[in-house]
Short mmCIF file of C-alpha atoms in Angstrom, two decimals:
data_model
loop_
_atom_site.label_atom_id
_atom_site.label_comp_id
_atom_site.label_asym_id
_atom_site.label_seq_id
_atom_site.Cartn_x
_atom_site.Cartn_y
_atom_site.Cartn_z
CA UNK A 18 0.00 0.00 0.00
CA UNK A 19 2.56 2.41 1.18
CA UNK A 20 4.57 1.57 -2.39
CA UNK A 21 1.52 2.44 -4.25
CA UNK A 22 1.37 5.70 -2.35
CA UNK A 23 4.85 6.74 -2.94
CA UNK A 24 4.32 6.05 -6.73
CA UNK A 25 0.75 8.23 -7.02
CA UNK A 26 2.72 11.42 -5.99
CA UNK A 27 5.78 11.27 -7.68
CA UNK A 28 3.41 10.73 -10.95
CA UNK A 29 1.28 13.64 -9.62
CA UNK A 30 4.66 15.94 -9.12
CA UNK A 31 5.82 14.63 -12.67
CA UNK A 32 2.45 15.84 -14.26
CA UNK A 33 2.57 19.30 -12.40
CA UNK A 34 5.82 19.73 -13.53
CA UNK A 35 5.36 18.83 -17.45
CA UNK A 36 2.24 21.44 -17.26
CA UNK A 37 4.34 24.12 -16.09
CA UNK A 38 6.76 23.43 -19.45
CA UNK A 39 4.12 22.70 -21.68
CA UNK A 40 1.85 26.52 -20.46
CA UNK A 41 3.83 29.16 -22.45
CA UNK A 42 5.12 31.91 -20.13
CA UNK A 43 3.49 35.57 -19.80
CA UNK A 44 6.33 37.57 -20.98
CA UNK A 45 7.08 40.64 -19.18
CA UNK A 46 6.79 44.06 -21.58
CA UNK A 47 10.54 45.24 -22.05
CA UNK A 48 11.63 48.30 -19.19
CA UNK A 49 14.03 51.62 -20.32
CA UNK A 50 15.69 54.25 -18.53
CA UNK A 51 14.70 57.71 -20.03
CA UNK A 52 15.56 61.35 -19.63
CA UNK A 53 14.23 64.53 -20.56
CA UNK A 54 14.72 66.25 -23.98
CA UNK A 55 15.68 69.58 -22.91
CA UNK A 56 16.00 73.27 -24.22
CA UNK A 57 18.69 75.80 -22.92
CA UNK A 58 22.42 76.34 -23.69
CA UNK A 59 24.97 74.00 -24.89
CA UNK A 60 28.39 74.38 -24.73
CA UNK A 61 31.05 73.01 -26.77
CA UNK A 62 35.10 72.54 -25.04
CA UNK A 63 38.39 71.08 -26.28
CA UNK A 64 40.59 69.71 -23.23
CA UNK A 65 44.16 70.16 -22.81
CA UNK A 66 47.02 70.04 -20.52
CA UNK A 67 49.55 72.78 -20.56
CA UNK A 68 52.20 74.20 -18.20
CA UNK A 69 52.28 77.82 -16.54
CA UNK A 70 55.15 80.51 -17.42
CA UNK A 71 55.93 83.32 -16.96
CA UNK A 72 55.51 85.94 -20.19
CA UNK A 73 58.45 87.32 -20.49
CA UNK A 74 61.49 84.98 -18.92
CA UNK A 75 65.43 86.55 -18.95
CA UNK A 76 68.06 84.82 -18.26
CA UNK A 77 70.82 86.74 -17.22
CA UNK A 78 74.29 85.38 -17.79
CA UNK A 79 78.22 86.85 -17.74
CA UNK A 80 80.29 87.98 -20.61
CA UNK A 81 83.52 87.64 -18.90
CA UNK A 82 84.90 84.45 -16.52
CA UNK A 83 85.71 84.58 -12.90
CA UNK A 84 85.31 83.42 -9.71
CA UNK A 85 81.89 85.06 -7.98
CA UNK A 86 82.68 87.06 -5.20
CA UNK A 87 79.15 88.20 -4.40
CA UNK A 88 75.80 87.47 -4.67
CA UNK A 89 73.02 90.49 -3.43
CA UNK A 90 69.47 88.36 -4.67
CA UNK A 91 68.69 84.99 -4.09
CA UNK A 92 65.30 83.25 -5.10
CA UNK A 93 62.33 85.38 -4.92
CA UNK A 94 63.95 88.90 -4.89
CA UNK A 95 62.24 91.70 -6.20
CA UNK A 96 64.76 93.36 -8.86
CA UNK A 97 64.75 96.59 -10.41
CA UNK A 98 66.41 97.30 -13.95
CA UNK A 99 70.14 98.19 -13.67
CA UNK A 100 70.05 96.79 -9.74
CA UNK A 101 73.64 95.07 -9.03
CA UNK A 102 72.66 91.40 -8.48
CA UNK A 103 76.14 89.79 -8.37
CA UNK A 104 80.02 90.63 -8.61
CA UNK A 105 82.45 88.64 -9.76
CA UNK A 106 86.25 88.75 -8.44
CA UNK A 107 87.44 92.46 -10.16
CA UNK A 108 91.35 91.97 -9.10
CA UNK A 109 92.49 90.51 -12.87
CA UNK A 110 90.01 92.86 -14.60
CA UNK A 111 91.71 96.25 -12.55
CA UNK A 112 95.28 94.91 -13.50
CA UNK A 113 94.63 94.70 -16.97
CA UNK A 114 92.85 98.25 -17.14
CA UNK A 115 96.05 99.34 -15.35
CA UNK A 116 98.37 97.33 -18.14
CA UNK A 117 95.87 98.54 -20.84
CA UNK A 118 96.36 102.36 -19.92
CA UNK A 119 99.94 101.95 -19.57
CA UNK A 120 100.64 100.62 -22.87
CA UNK A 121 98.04 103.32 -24.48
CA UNK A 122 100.07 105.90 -22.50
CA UNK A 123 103.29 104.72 -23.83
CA UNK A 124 101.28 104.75 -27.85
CA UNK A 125 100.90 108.32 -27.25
CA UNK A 126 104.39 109.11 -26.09
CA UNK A 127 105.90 106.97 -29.52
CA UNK A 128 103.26 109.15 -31.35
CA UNK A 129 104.47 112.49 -30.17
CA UNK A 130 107.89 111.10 -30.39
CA UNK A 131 106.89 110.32 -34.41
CA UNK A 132 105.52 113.70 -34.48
CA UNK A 133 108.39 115.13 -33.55
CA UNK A 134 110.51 113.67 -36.10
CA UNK A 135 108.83 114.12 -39.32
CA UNK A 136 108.39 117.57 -38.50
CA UNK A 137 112.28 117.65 -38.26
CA UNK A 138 112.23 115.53 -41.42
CA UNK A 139 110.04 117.94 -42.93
CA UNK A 140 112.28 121.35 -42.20
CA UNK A 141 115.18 119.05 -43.00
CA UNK A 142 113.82 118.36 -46.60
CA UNK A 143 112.40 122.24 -47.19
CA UNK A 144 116.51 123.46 -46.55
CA UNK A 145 118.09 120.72 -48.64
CA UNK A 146 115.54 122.13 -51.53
CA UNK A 147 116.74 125.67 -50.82
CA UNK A 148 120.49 124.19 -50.51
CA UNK A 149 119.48 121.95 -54.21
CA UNK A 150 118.37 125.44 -56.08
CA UNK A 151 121.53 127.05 -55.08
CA UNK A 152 123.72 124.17 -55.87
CA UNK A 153 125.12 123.92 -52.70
CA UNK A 154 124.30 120.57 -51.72
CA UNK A 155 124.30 117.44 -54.29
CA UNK A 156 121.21 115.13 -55.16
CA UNK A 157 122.41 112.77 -53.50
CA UNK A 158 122.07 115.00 -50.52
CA UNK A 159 118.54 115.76 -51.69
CA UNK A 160 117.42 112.30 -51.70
CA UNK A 161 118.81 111.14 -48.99
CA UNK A 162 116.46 114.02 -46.99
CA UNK A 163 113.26 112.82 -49.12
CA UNK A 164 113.96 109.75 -47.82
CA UNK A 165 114.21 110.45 -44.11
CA UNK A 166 110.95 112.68 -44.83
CA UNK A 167 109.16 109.28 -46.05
CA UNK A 168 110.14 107.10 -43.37
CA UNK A 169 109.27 109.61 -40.78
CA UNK A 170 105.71 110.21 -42.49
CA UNK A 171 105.33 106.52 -42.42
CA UNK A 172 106.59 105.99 -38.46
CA UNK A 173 104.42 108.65 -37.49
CA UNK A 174 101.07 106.47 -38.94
CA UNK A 175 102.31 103.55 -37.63
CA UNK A 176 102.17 104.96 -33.93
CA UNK A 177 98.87 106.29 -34.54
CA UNK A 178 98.09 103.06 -35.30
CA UNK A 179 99.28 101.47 -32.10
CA UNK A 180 97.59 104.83 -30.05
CA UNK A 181 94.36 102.93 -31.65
CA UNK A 182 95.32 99.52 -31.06
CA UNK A 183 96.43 100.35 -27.39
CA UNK A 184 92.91 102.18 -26.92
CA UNK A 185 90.95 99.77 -27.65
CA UNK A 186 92.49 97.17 -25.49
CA UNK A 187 92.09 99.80 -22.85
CA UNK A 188 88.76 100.19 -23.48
CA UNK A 189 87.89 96.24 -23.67
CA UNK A 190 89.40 95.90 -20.41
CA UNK A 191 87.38 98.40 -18.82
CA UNK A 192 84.50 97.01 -20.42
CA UNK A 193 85.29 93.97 -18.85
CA UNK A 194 85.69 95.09 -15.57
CA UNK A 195 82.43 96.86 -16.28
CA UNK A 196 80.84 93.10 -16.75
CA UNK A 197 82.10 91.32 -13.62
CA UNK A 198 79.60 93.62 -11.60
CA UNK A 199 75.90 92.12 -13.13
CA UNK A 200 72.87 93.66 -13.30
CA UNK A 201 69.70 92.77 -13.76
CA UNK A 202 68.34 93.85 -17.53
CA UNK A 203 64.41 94.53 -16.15
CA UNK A 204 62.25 94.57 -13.26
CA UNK A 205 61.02 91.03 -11.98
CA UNK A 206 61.44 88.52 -9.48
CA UNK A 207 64.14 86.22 -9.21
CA UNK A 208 62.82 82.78 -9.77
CA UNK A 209 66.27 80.49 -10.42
CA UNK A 210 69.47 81.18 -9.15
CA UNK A 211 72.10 78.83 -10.72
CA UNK A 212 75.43 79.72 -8.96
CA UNK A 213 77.50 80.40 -5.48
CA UNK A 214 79.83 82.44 -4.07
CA UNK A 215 83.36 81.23 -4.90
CA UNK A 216 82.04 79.10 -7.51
CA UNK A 217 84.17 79.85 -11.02
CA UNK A 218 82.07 81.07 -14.24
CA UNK A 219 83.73 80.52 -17.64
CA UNK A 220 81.86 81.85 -20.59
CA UNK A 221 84.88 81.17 -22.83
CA UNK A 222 82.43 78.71 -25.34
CA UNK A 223 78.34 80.50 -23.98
CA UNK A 224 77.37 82.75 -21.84
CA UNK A 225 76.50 80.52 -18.36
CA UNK A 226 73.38 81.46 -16.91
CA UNK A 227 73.32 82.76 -13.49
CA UNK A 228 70.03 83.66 -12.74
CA UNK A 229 66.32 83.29 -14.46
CA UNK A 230 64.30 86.61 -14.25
CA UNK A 231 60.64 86.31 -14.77
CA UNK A 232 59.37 90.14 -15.44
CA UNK A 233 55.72 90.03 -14.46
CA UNK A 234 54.22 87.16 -12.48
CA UNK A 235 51.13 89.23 -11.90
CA UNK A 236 51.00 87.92 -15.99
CA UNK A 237 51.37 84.47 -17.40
CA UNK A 238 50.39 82.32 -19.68
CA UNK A 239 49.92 79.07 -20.20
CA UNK A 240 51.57 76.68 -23.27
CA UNK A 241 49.29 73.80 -24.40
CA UNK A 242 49.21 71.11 -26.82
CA UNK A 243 45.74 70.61 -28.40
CA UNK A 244 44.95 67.43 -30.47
CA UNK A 245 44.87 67.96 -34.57
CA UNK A 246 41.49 66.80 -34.37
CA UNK A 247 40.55 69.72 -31.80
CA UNK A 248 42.37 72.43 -33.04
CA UNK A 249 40.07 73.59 -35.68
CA UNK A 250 37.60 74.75 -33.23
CA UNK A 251 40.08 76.70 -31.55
CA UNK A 252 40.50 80.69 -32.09
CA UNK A 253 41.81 83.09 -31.09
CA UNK A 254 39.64 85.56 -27.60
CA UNK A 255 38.02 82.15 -26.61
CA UNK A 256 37.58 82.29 -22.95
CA UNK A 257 39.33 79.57 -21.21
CA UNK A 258 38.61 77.85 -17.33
CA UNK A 259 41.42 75.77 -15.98
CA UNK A 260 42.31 74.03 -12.50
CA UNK A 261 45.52 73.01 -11.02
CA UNK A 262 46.32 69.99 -8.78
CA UNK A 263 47.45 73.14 -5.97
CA UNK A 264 44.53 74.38 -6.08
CA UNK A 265 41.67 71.76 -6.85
CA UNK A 266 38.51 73.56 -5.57
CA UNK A 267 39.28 76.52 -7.36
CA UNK A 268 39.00 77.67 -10.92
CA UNK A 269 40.89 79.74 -12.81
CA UNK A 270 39.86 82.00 -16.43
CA UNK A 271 41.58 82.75 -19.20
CA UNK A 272 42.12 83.89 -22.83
CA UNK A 273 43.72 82.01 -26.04
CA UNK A 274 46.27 84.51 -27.11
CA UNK A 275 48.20 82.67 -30.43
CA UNK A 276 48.06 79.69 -32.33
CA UNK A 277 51.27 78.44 -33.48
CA UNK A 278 50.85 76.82 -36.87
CA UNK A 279 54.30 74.86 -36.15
CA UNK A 280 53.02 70.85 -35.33
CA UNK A 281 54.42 68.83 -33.17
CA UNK A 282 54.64 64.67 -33.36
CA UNK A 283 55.21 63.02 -30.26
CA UNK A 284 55.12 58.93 -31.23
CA UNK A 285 52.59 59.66 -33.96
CA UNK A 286 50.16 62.18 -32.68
CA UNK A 287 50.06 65.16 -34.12
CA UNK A 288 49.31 68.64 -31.62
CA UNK A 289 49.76 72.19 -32.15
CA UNK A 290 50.67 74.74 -29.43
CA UNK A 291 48.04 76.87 -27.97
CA UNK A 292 49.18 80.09 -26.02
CA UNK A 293 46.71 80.90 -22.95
CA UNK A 294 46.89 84.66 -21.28
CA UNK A 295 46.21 84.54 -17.44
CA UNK A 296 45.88 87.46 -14.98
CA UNK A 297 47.31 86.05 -11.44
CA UNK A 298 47.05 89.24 -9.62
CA UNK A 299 47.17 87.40 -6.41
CA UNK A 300 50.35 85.22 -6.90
CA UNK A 301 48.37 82.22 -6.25
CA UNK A 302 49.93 80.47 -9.58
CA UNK A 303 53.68 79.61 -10.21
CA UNK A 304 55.98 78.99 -13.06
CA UNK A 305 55.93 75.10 -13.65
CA UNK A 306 52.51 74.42 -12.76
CA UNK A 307 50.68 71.44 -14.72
CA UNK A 308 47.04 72.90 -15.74
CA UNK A 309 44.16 71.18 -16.91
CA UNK A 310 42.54 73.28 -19.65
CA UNK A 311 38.61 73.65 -21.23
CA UNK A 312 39.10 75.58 -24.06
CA UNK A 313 35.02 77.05 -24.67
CA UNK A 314 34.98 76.60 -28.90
CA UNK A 315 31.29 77.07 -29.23
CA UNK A 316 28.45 78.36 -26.69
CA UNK A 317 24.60 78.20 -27.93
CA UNK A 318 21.45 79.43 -26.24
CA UNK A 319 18.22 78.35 -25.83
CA UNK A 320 18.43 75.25 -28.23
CA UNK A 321 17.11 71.84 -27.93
CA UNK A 322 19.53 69.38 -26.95
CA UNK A 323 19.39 65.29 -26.14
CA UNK A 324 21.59 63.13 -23.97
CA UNK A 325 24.48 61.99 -26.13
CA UNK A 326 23.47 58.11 -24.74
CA UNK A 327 19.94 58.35 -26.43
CA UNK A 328 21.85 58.71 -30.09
CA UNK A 329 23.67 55.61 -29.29
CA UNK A 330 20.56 52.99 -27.89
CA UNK A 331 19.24 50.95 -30.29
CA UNK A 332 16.49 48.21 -29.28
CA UNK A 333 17.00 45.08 -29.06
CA UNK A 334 15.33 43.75 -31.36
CA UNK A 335 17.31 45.57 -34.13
CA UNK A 336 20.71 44.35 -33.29
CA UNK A 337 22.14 42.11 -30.98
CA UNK A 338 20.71 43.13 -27.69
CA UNK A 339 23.08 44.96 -26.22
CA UNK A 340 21.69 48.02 -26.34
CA UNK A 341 24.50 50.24 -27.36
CA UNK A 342 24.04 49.31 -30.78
CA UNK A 343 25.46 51.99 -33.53
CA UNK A 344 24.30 52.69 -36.62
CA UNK A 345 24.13 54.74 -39.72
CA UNK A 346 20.96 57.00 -39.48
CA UNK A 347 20.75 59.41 -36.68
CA UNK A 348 17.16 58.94 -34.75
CA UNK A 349 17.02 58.68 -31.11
CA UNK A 350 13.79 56.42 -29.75
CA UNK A 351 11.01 58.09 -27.67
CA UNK A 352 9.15 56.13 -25.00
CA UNK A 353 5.70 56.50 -26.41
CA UNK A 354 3.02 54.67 -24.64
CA UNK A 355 5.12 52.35 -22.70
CA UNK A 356 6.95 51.34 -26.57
CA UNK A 357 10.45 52.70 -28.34
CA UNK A 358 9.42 54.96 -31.05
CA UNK A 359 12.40 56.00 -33.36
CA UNK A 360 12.74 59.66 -34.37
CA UNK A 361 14.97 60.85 -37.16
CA UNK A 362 16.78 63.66 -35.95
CA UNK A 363 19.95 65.64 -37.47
CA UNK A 364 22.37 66.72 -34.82
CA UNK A 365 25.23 69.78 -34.13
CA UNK A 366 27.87 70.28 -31.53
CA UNK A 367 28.68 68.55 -28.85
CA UNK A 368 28.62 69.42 -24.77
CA UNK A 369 28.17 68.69 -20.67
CA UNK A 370 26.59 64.96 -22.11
CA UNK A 371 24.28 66.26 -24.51
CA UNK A 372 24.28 67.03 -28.30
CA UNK A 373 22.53 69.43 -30.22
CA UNK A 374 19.20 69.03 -32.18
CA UNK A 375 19.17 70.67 -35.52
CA UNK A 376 16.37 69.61 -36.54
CA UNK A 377 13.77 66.80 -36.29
CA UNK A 378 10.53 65.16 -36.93
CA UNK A 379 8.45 65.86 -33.82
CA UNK A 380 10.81 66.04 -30.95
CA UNK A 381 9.74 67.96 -28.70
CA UNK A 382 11.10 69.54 -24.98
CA UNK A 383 10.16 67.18 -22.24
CA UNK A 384 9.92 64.32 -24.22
CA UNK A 385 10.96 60.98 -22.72
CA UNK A 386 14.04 59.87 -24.87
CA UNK A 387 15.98 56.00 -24.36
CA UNK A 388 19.16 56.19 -23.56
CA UNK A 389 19.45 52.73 -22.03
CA UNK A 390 17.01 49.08 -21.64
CA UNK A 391 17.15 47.92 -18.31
CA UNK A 392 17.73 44.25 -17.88
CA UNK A 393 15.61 41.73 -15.67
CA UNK A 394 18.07 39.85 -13.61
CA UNK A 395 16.65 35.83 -14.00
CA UNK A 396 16.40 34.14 -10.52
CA UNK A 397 18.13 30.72 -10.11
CA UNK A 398 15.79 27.66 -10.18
CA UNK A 399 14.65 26.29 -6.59
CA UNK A 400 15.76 22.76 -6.46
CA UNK A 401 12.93 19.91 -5.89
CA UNK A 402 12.69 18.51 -2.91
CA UNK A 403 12.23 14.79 -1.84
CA UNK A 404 8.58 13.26 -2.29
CA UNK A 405 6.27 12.38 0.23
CA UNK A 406 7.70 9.47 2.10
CA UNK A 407 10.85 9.74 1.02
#
């Protein structure tokens, strides 16, 4: 009896079982995440990264080598045009001044001393004439006083020669004893300083730099690299927001200034170099300082505008059920009485997540528009227990 039991309900599980295969399913209408067509402004950006500078950088170096003896700025010093900012060691520049002037003194002397003779030459050769005409005096004698005449005409414009020569070694050497005592070439701050005291300078080959002068830090600008692909929406007077990792809550504005038409390839990628203007009229920004740049190419009012997702949903059942599916036509797909309706649409710029919407058939503000199908997540089966009995 109790066998016959047993057997009765697994048949009757077995038949409940093969109904529930057998009765189709109620399928469960598809579900979509919408938002909001919307009308108001759209703005289009181009990123970039740059680094800060000053405008105007100098870097001020020495003509002349020596060991530096003093050093009146260091980093951050306020300079003023023509303010001493360093000397190096004057004792070899003052000797040679001193052996300069001496040898121009002793050019003078061998001038005046050449002076002096052709003018004696000169009288010399007038009476041998006189002497000549009145047959006095051979021509032999005659000659022999054009000759001294010519030689002393000649010594005399060779030590005028060496009064230049001697002058102008005189002159370099107080020129270079003019250089070891630097100044700085404009008002600015000192941002780099490059040497010490007692540390030897040779500017035999360049001229070593010493210190880096940036004029006007109340100025700057900033040097980025835009994409090829960017840089035709950039011009110049765009206004320009950037951050930088010092100060990350804050944001700062700016200007494009120049486009330089030179490009650049770094492995393959082409960029061009974009020039930003900045005020900093507090100081808060430094030379050296990575930015992170929005360049604003395009800025529209009070157009109608979609979320860039709903351009790239496609239902499921017209690809492969994803739901990101792309395709050729533009059309985004309104949620219309619970179902996808597609709606051609042609499309502009680009912006902040949404696009643009030129023009359409029917869209309208506030419409519901697809940008994703939700999923259901399936439950796992419940596994069958024992039978009765068992």
């Amino acid at each position: 009896m109790m066998k016959k039991l047993v057997l009765g309900a697994l048949v009757l599980v077995a038949a409940v079982l093969l109904a529930g295969l057998l009765v189709p399913r109620r399928q469960k209408p598809p579900r979509f995440r919408t938002e909001k067509v919307l009308r108001g402004e759209l703005v289009s950006t181009v990123s970039a990264t740059g680094t800060l500078a000053a405008v105007v950088t100098v870097q001020v170096g020495t003509q002349v080598s020596g060991t530096i003896k003093e050093l009146l700025v260091d980093f951050n010093s306020t300079v003023k045009a023509g303010q001493v900012i360093a000397r190096i060691d004057p004792a070899l520049f003052n000797a040679k001044v001193k052996e300069t002037l001496g040898n121009y003194q002793s050019a003078l002397a061998n001038r005046d001393k050449a002076a002096a003779d052709l003018a004696d030459a000169r009288k010399n050769l007038e009476r041998s004439r006189q002497l000549f005409d009145e047959g006095i005096i051979s021509r032999a004698d005659l000659d022999t006083a054009e000759t001294r005449f010519q030689v002393a005409t000649a010594a005399l414009a060779a030590a005028e020669s060496a009064v230049t020569q001697n002058l102008g070694q005189h002159e370099q050497a107080q020129t270079n004893l003019q250089y070891a005592t630097i100044t700085s070439p404009s008002n600015g701050i000192v941002i780099s300083r490059n040497v010490d005291v007692g540390q030897t300078v040779a500017a035999s080959f360049m001229t070593p730099t010493l210190f880096t002068i940036a004029q006007d830090l109340t100025k700057m600008e900033i040097q980025t690299s835009v994409d090829e692909a960017d840089i035709s929406k950039v011009r110049v007077g765009q206004p320009v927001t950037f951050t930088v990792d010092a100060y990350s809550t804050q944001t700062f504005g700016g200007t494009v200034a120049q486009i330089r038409k030179a490009p650049i390839l770094t492995q393959n990628v082409v960029t061009y170099v974009v020039i930003v203007s900045v005020e900093n009229k507090d100081l808060k920004l430094m030379p050296g300082m990575t930015a992170d740049v929005t360049i604003e190419a395009v800025r529209l009012r009070d157009v109608l505008k979609v979320p860039s997702a709903s351009l790239r949903f496609k239902p499921e059942s017209e690809g492969t059920g994803d739901g990101t599916g792309a395709r050729a036509a533009e059309k985004v797909y309104a949620l219309r009485a619970g179902a996808p309706v597609p709606i051609p649409v042609k499309t502009g710029i680009t912006g902040d997540g949404y696009v643009e919407v030129v023009s359409s058939e029917g869209l309208l503000e506030n419409d519901e528009v697809i940008v994703e199908q939700l999923v259901e997540k399936k439950s796992a089966p419940k596994a069958a227990g024992p039978g009765p009995g068992l």
